[in-house]
PDB file of C-alpha atoms in Angstrom:
ATOM      1  CA  UNK X   1     -10.856  26.899  25.666  1.00 57.00           C
ATOM      2  CA  UNK X   2      -9.081  29.793  24.027  1.00 60.00           C
ATOM      3  CA  UNK X   3      -5.754  29.709  22.212  1.00 60.00           C
ATOM      4  CA  UNK X   4      -4.185  31.245  25.340  1.00 75.00           C
ATOM      5  CA  UNK X   5      -5.268  28.201  27.376  1.00 87.00           C
ATOM      6  CA  UNK X   6      -3.503  25.752  25.064  1.00 93.00           C
ATOM      7  CA  UNK X   7      -0.069  24.285  25.709  1.00 96.00           C
ATOM      8  CA  UNK X   8       2.384  24.748  22.796  1.00 97.00           C
ATOM      9  CA  UNK X   9       4.774  21.951  21.876  1.00 97.00           C
ATOM     10  CA  UNK X  10       8.508  22.518  21.205  1.00 95.00           C
ATOM     11  CA  UNK X  11       7.910  21.578  17.526  1.00 96.00           C
ATOM     12  CA  UNK X  12       4.926  21.375  15.187  1.00 98.00           C
ATOM     13  CA  UNK X  13       3.984  17.863  14.014  1.00 98.00           C
ATOM     14  CA  UNK X  14       1.974  16.164  11.270  1.00 98.00           C
ATOM     15  CA  UNK X  15       0.044  12.902  11.215  1.00 96.00           C
ATOM     16  CA  UNK X  16       0.232  10.916   7.973  1.00 95.00           C
ATOM     17  CA  UNK X  17      -1.825   7.909   6.887  1.00 91.00           C
ATOM     18  CA  UNK X  18      -0.128   5.066   5.020  1.00 88.00           C
ATOM     19  CA  UNK X  19      -2.148   2.941   2.625  1.00 84.00           C
ATOM     20  CA  UNK X  20      -0.805  -0.277   1.167  1.00 76.00           C
ATOM     21  CA  UNK X  21      -3.796  -1.755  -0.690  1.00 72.00           C
ATOM     22  CA  UNK X  22      -2.438  -1.961  -4.242  1.00 68.00           C
ATOM     23  CA  UNK X  23       0.428   0.486  -4.114  1.00 70.00           C
ATOM     24  CA  UNK X  24       2.224   2.373  -1.386  1.00 74.00           C
ATOM     25  CA  UNK X  25       0.614   5.759  -0.700  1.00 86.00           C
ATOM     26  CA  UNK X  26       1.145   8.306   2.076  1.00 91.00           C
ATOM     27  CA  UNK X  27      -1.061  11.291   2.772  1.00 93.00           C
ATOM     28  CA  UNK X  28      -0.762  14.090   5.323  1.00 96.00           C
ATOM     29  CA  UNK X  29      -3.972  14.239   7.341  1.00 94.00           C
ATOM     30  CA  UNK X  30      -3.438  16.936   9.975  1.00 96.00           C
ATOM     31  CA  UNK X  31      -0.875  19.291  11.527  1.00 97.00           C
ATOM     32  CA  UNK X  32      -0.788  20.355  15.163  1.00 98.00           C
ATOM     33  CA  UNK X  33       1.366  22.415  17.510  1.00 98.00           C
ATOM     34  CA  UNK X  34      -0.299  22.084  20.944  1.00 98.00           C
ATOM     35  CA  UNK X  35      -0.888  19.237  23.389  1.00 97.00           C
ATOM     36  CA  UNK X  36      -4.628  19.695  23.051  1.00 97.00           C
ATOM     37  CA  UNK X  37      -4.524  19.436  19.240  1.00 98.00           C
ATOM     38  CA  UNK X  38      -2.382  16.305  19.507  1.00 97.00           C
ATOM     39  CA  UNK X  39      -4.875  14.455  21.716  1.00 97.00           C
ATOM     40  CA  UNK X  40      -7.862  15.616  19.677  1.00 96.00           C
ATOM     41  CA  UNK X  41      -6.291  14.180  16.506  1.00 95.00           C
ATOM     42  CA  UNK X  42      -4.583  11.126  18.004  1.00 94.00           C
ATOM     43  CA  UNK X  43      -7.848   9.882  19.494  1.00 94.00           C
ATOM     44  CA  UNK X  44      -9.327   9.771  15.968  1.00 91.00           C
ATOM     45  CA  UNK X  45      -6.686   7.259  14.792  1.00 87.00           C
ATOM     46  CA  UNK X  46      -7.198   3.494  14.961  1.00 81.00           C
ATOM     47  CA  UNK X  47      -5.731   1.658  17.951  1.00 81.00           C
ATOM     48  CA  UNK X  48      -2.296   0.403  16.838  1.00 78.00           C
ATOM     49  CA  UNK X  49      -2.829  -2.878  18.655  1.00 77.00           C
ATOM     50  CA  UNK X  50      -5.792  -3.611  16.359  1.00 79.00           C
ATOM     51  CA  UNK X  51      -4.372  -2.444  13.014  1.00 79.00           C
ATOM     52  CA  UNK X  52      -4.161  -5.138  10.326  1.00 78.00           C
ATOM     53  CA  UNK X  53      -3.015  -3.220   7.217  1.00 80.00           C
ATOM     54  CA  UNK X  54      -1.458   0.109   6.314  1.00 83.00           C
ATOM     55  CA  UNK X  55      -0.240   2.357   9.061  1.00 87.00           C
ATOM     56  CA  UNK X  56       0.447   5.922  10.030  1.00 90.00           C
ATOM     57  CA  UNK X  57       3.316   8.236  10.793  1.00 96.00           C
ATOM     58  CA  UNK X  58       3.923  11.185  13.076  1.00 97.00           C
ATOM     59  CA  UNK X  59       6.697  13.460  11.797  1.00 98.00           C
ATOM     60  CA  UNK X  60       7.885  16.974  12.490  1.00 97.00           C
ATOM     61  CA  UNK X  61       6.115  19.460  10.275  1.00 98.00           C
ATOM     62  CA  UNK X  62       7.763  19.735   6.873  1.00 97.00           C
ATOM     63  CA  UNK X  63       9.365  16.268   6.933  1.00 97.00           C
ATOM     64  CA  UNK X  64       7.774  13.588   4.777  1.00 96.00           C
ATOM     65  CA  UNK X  65       7.787  10.045   6.245  1.00 95.00           C
ATOM     66  CA  UNK X  66       9.783   8.621   3.351  1.00 93.00           C
ATOM     67  CA  UNK X  67      13.470   7.865   2.940  1.00 89.00           C
ATOM     68  CA  UNK X  68      13.485  10.094  -0.157  1.00 91.00           C
ATOM     69  CA  UNK X  69      12.991  13.206   2.002  1.00 93.00           C
ATOM     70  CA  UNK X  70      16.435  14.878   2.162  1.00 92.00           C
ATOM     71  CA  UNK X  71      16.262  15.084   5.961  1.00 91.00           C
ATOM     72  CA  UNK X  72      15.758  11.297   6.218  1.00 91.00           C
ATOM     73  CA  UNK X  73      18.022  10.110   3.402  1.00 88.00           C
ATOM     74  CA  UNK X  74      21.164   9.515   5.430  1.00 86.00           C
ATOM     75  CA  UNK X  75      19.525   9.085   8.805  1.00 88.00           C
ATOM     76  CA  UNK X  76      19.005   6.187  11.174  1.00 88.00           C
ATOM     77  CA  UNK X  77      15.966   4.347  12.430  1.00 90.00           C
ATOM     78  CA  UNK X  78      15.382   2.531  15.700  1.00 88.00           C
ATOM     79  CA  UNK X  79      12.951  -0.341  15.214  1.00 90.00           C
ATOM     80  CA  UNK X  80      11.146  -1.413  18.370  1.00 89.00           C
ATOM     81  CA  UNK X  81      10.979  -5.205  18.347  1.00 82.00           C
ATOM     82  CA  UNK X  82       8.305  -6.250  20.826  1.00 74.00           C
ATOM     83  CA  UNK X  83       4.647  -5.642  20.117  1.00 78.00           C
ATOM     84  CA  UNK X  84       3.680  -2.498  21.992  1.00 83.00           C
ATOM     85  CA  UNK X  85       0.540  -2.107  24.020  1.00 83.00           C
ATOM     86  CA  UNK X  86      -1.367   1.183  23.833  1.00 85.00           C
ATOM     87  CA  UNK X  87       0.153   2.519  27.070  1.00 89.00           C
ATOM     88  CA  UNK X  88       3.739   1.907  25.870  1.00 89.00           C
ATOM     89  CA  UNK X  89       2.993   3.442  22.489  1.00 89.00           C
ATOM     90  CA  UNK X  90       1.436   6.570  23.999  1.00 92.00           C
ATOM     91  CA  UNK X  91       4.420   6.954  26.337  1.00 92.00           C
ATOM     92  CA  UNK X  92       6.720   7.051  23.285  1.00 92.00           C
ATOM     93  CA  UNK X  93       4.446   9.576  21.538  1.00 94.00           C
ATOM     94  CA  UNK X  94       4.461  11.845  24.603  1.00 94.00           C
ATOM     95  CA  UNK X  95       8.274  11.624  24.813  1.00 92.00           C
ATOM     96  CA  UNK X  96       8.458  12.574  21.127  1.00 94.00           C
ATOM     97  CA  UNK X  97       6.116  15.540  21.008  1.00 96.00           C
ATOM     98  CA  UNK X  98       7.209  16.831  24.417  1.00 94.00           C
ATOM     99  CA  UNK X  99      10.816  17.074  23.230  1.00 91.00           C
ATOM    100  CA  UNK X 100      12.349  14.500  25.607  1.00 88.00           C
ATOM    101  CA  UNK X 101      13.820  12.349  22.830  1.00 85.00           C
ATOM    102  CA  UNK X 102      14.996  15.400  20.864  1.00 82.00           C
ATOM    103  CA  UNK X 103      16.906  16.733  23.888  1.00 80.00           C
ATOM    104  CA  UNK X 104      18.850  13.486  24.255  1.00 76.00           C
ATOM    105  CA  UNK X 105      19.556  13.042  20.529  1.00 75.00           C
ATOM    106  CA  UNK X 106      20.738  16.576  19.671  1.00 73.00           C
ATOM    107  CA  UNK X 107      17.452  17.521  18.008  1.00 77.00           C
ATOM    108  CA  UNK X 108      17.686  14.837  15.341  1.00 85.00           C
ATOM    109  CA  UNK X 109      14.371  13.009  15.864  1.00 90.00           C
ATOM    110  CA  UNK X 110      12.318  13.314  12.671  1.00 94.00           C
ATOM    111  CA  UNK X 111       9.350  11.140  13.532  1.00 96.00           C
ATOM    112  CA  UNK X 112       7.713   7.801  14.144  1.00 96.00           C
ATOM    113  CA  UNK X 113       6.576   5.311  11.528  1.00 93.00           C
ATOM    114  CA  UNK X 114       4.010   2.563  12.228  1.00 91.00           C
ATOM    115  CA  UNK X 115       3.476  -0.169   9.646  1.00 86.00           C
ATOM    116  CA  UNK X 116       0.947  -2.981  10.096  1.00 80.00           C
ATOM    117  CA  UNK X 117       1.239  -4.546   6.642  1.00 72.00           C
ATOM    118  CA  UNK X 118       2.707  -7.923   7.662  1.00 72.00           C
ATOM    119  CA  UNK X 119       3.680  -7.658  11.309  1.00 75.00           C
ATOM    120  CA  UNK X 120       3.293  -4.504  13.377  1.00 78.00           C
ATOM    121  CA  UNK X 121       6.523  -2.502  13.280  1.00 86.00           C
ATOM    122  CA  UNK X 122       7.193   0.777  15.050  1.00 91.00           C
ATOM    123  CA  UNK X 123      10.256   2.818  14.097  1.00 93.00           C
ATOM    124  CA  UNK X 124      11.711   6.094  15.350  1.00 93.00           C
ATOM    125  CA  UNK X 125      13.430   7.943  12.483  1.00 93.00           C
ATOM    126  CA  UNK X 126      16.401  10.244  13.064  1.00 91.00           C
ATOM    127  CA  UNK X 127      17.918  12.811  10.700  1.00 86.00           C
ATOM    128  CA  UNK X 128      21.142  12.851   8.766  1.00 62.00           C
ATOM    129  CA  UNK X 129      22.994  14.598  11.601  1.00 53.00           C
ATOM    130  CA  UNK X 130      23.061  11.361  13.592  1.00 52.00           C
ATOM    131  CA  UNK X 131      26.486   9.766  13.532  1.00 49.00           C
ATOM    132  CA  UNK X 132      25.394   7.159  16.041  1.00 57.00           C
ATOM    133  CA  UNK X 133      22.526   6.803  18.438  1.00 64.00           C
ATOM    134  CA  UNK X 134      23.302   5.493  21.915  1.00 72.00           C
ATOM    135  CA  UNK X 135      21.026   2.471  21.973  1.00 75.00           C
ATOM    136  CA  UNK X 136      20.989   2.182  25.763  1.00 77.00           C
ATOM    137  CA  UNK X 137      20.116   5.867  26.320  1.00 78.00           C
ATOM    138  CA  UNK X 138      17.340   5.706  23.718  1.00 81.00           C
ATOM    139  CA  UNK X 139      15.952   2.503  25.249  1.00 81.00           C
ATOM    140  CA  UNK X 140      15.858   4.102  28.708  1.00 81.00           C
ATOM    141  CA  UNK X 141      14.060   7.177  27.335  1.00 80.00           C
ATOM    142  CA  UNK X 142      11.259   5.091  25.882  1.00 83.00           C
ATOM    143  CA  UNK X 143      11.210   2.604  28.779  1.00 82.00           C
ATOM    144  CA  UNK X 144      12.383  -0.401  26.751  1.00 82.00           C
ATOM    145  CA  UNK X 145      15.310  -2.811  27.038  1.00 81.00           C
ATOM    146  CA  UNK X 146      18.213  -2.022  24.715  1.00 79.00           C
ATOM    147  CA  UNK X 147      17.963  -5.509  23.156  1.00 82.00           C
ATOM    148  CA  UNK X 148      14.409  -4.567  22.103  1.00 84.00           C
ATOM    149  CA  UNK X 149      15.769  -1.936  19.671  1.00 83.00           C
ATOM    150  CA  UNK X 150      17.457  -2.465  16.326  1.00 84.00           C
ATOM    151  CA  UNK X 151      19.217   0.629  14.990  1.00 80.00           C
ATOM    152  CA  UNK X 152      20.000   0.751  11.273  1.00 82.00           C
ATOM    153  CA  UNK X 153      20.124   3.174   8.324  1.00 81.00           C
ATOM    154  CA  UNK X 154      16.700   4.389   7.140  1.00 79.00           C
ATOM    155  CA  UNK X 155      17.608   3.468   3.587  1.00 73.00           C
ATOM    156  CA  UNK X 156      19.293   0.113   3.140  1.00 59.00           C
ATOM    157  CA  UNK X 157      21.759   0.060   0.295  1.00 53.00           C
TER     158      UNK X 157
END
C-alpha cells in the first residue's frame, strides 16, 4: 500500500502509555494521521477489558494527556460509567478519530483517557472552549445512555 492508498484522518493523534507502578508516568508511544496507521498501532495495545494496572490515552497530536496541559486545564471530562466491552470501546475510538464527536462539540474533543489502576475508567476530555457539553447528545454519539456519563471539570479544585 502506498501513501496515496491511505485514508487521512481529520486530525493527527498520539497514543500514550500510562504507568502507575511506583509513580505516575506518561509516555508518548506513537503518532498517526491515517486510518491504516491507527489500526496498525491500536492492535498492538492490550485489550482494555483485560487491563489490570496503568492505562493509555489517545489525544490529538500536541496535547498531553494531563490536566496541566494548557488546552486541558479548564476543560471538561465525560466519564463513562459502565464497563465497556471491546466493541463499544472501538466504536468510541472510531467516532473520535473520524471526527464525529468533534463535529458535535465544536471541535473541542482533546482525547480519551483509560485508567485501569483500581477500577477501569474511560474518560473523554474536552478543551477549555467547552462551556457545557450536552450530555444527551454526547451519549447518543457514543451509543450510551445519558445516565451512564458523568461530566465534570478535568481538574477538580
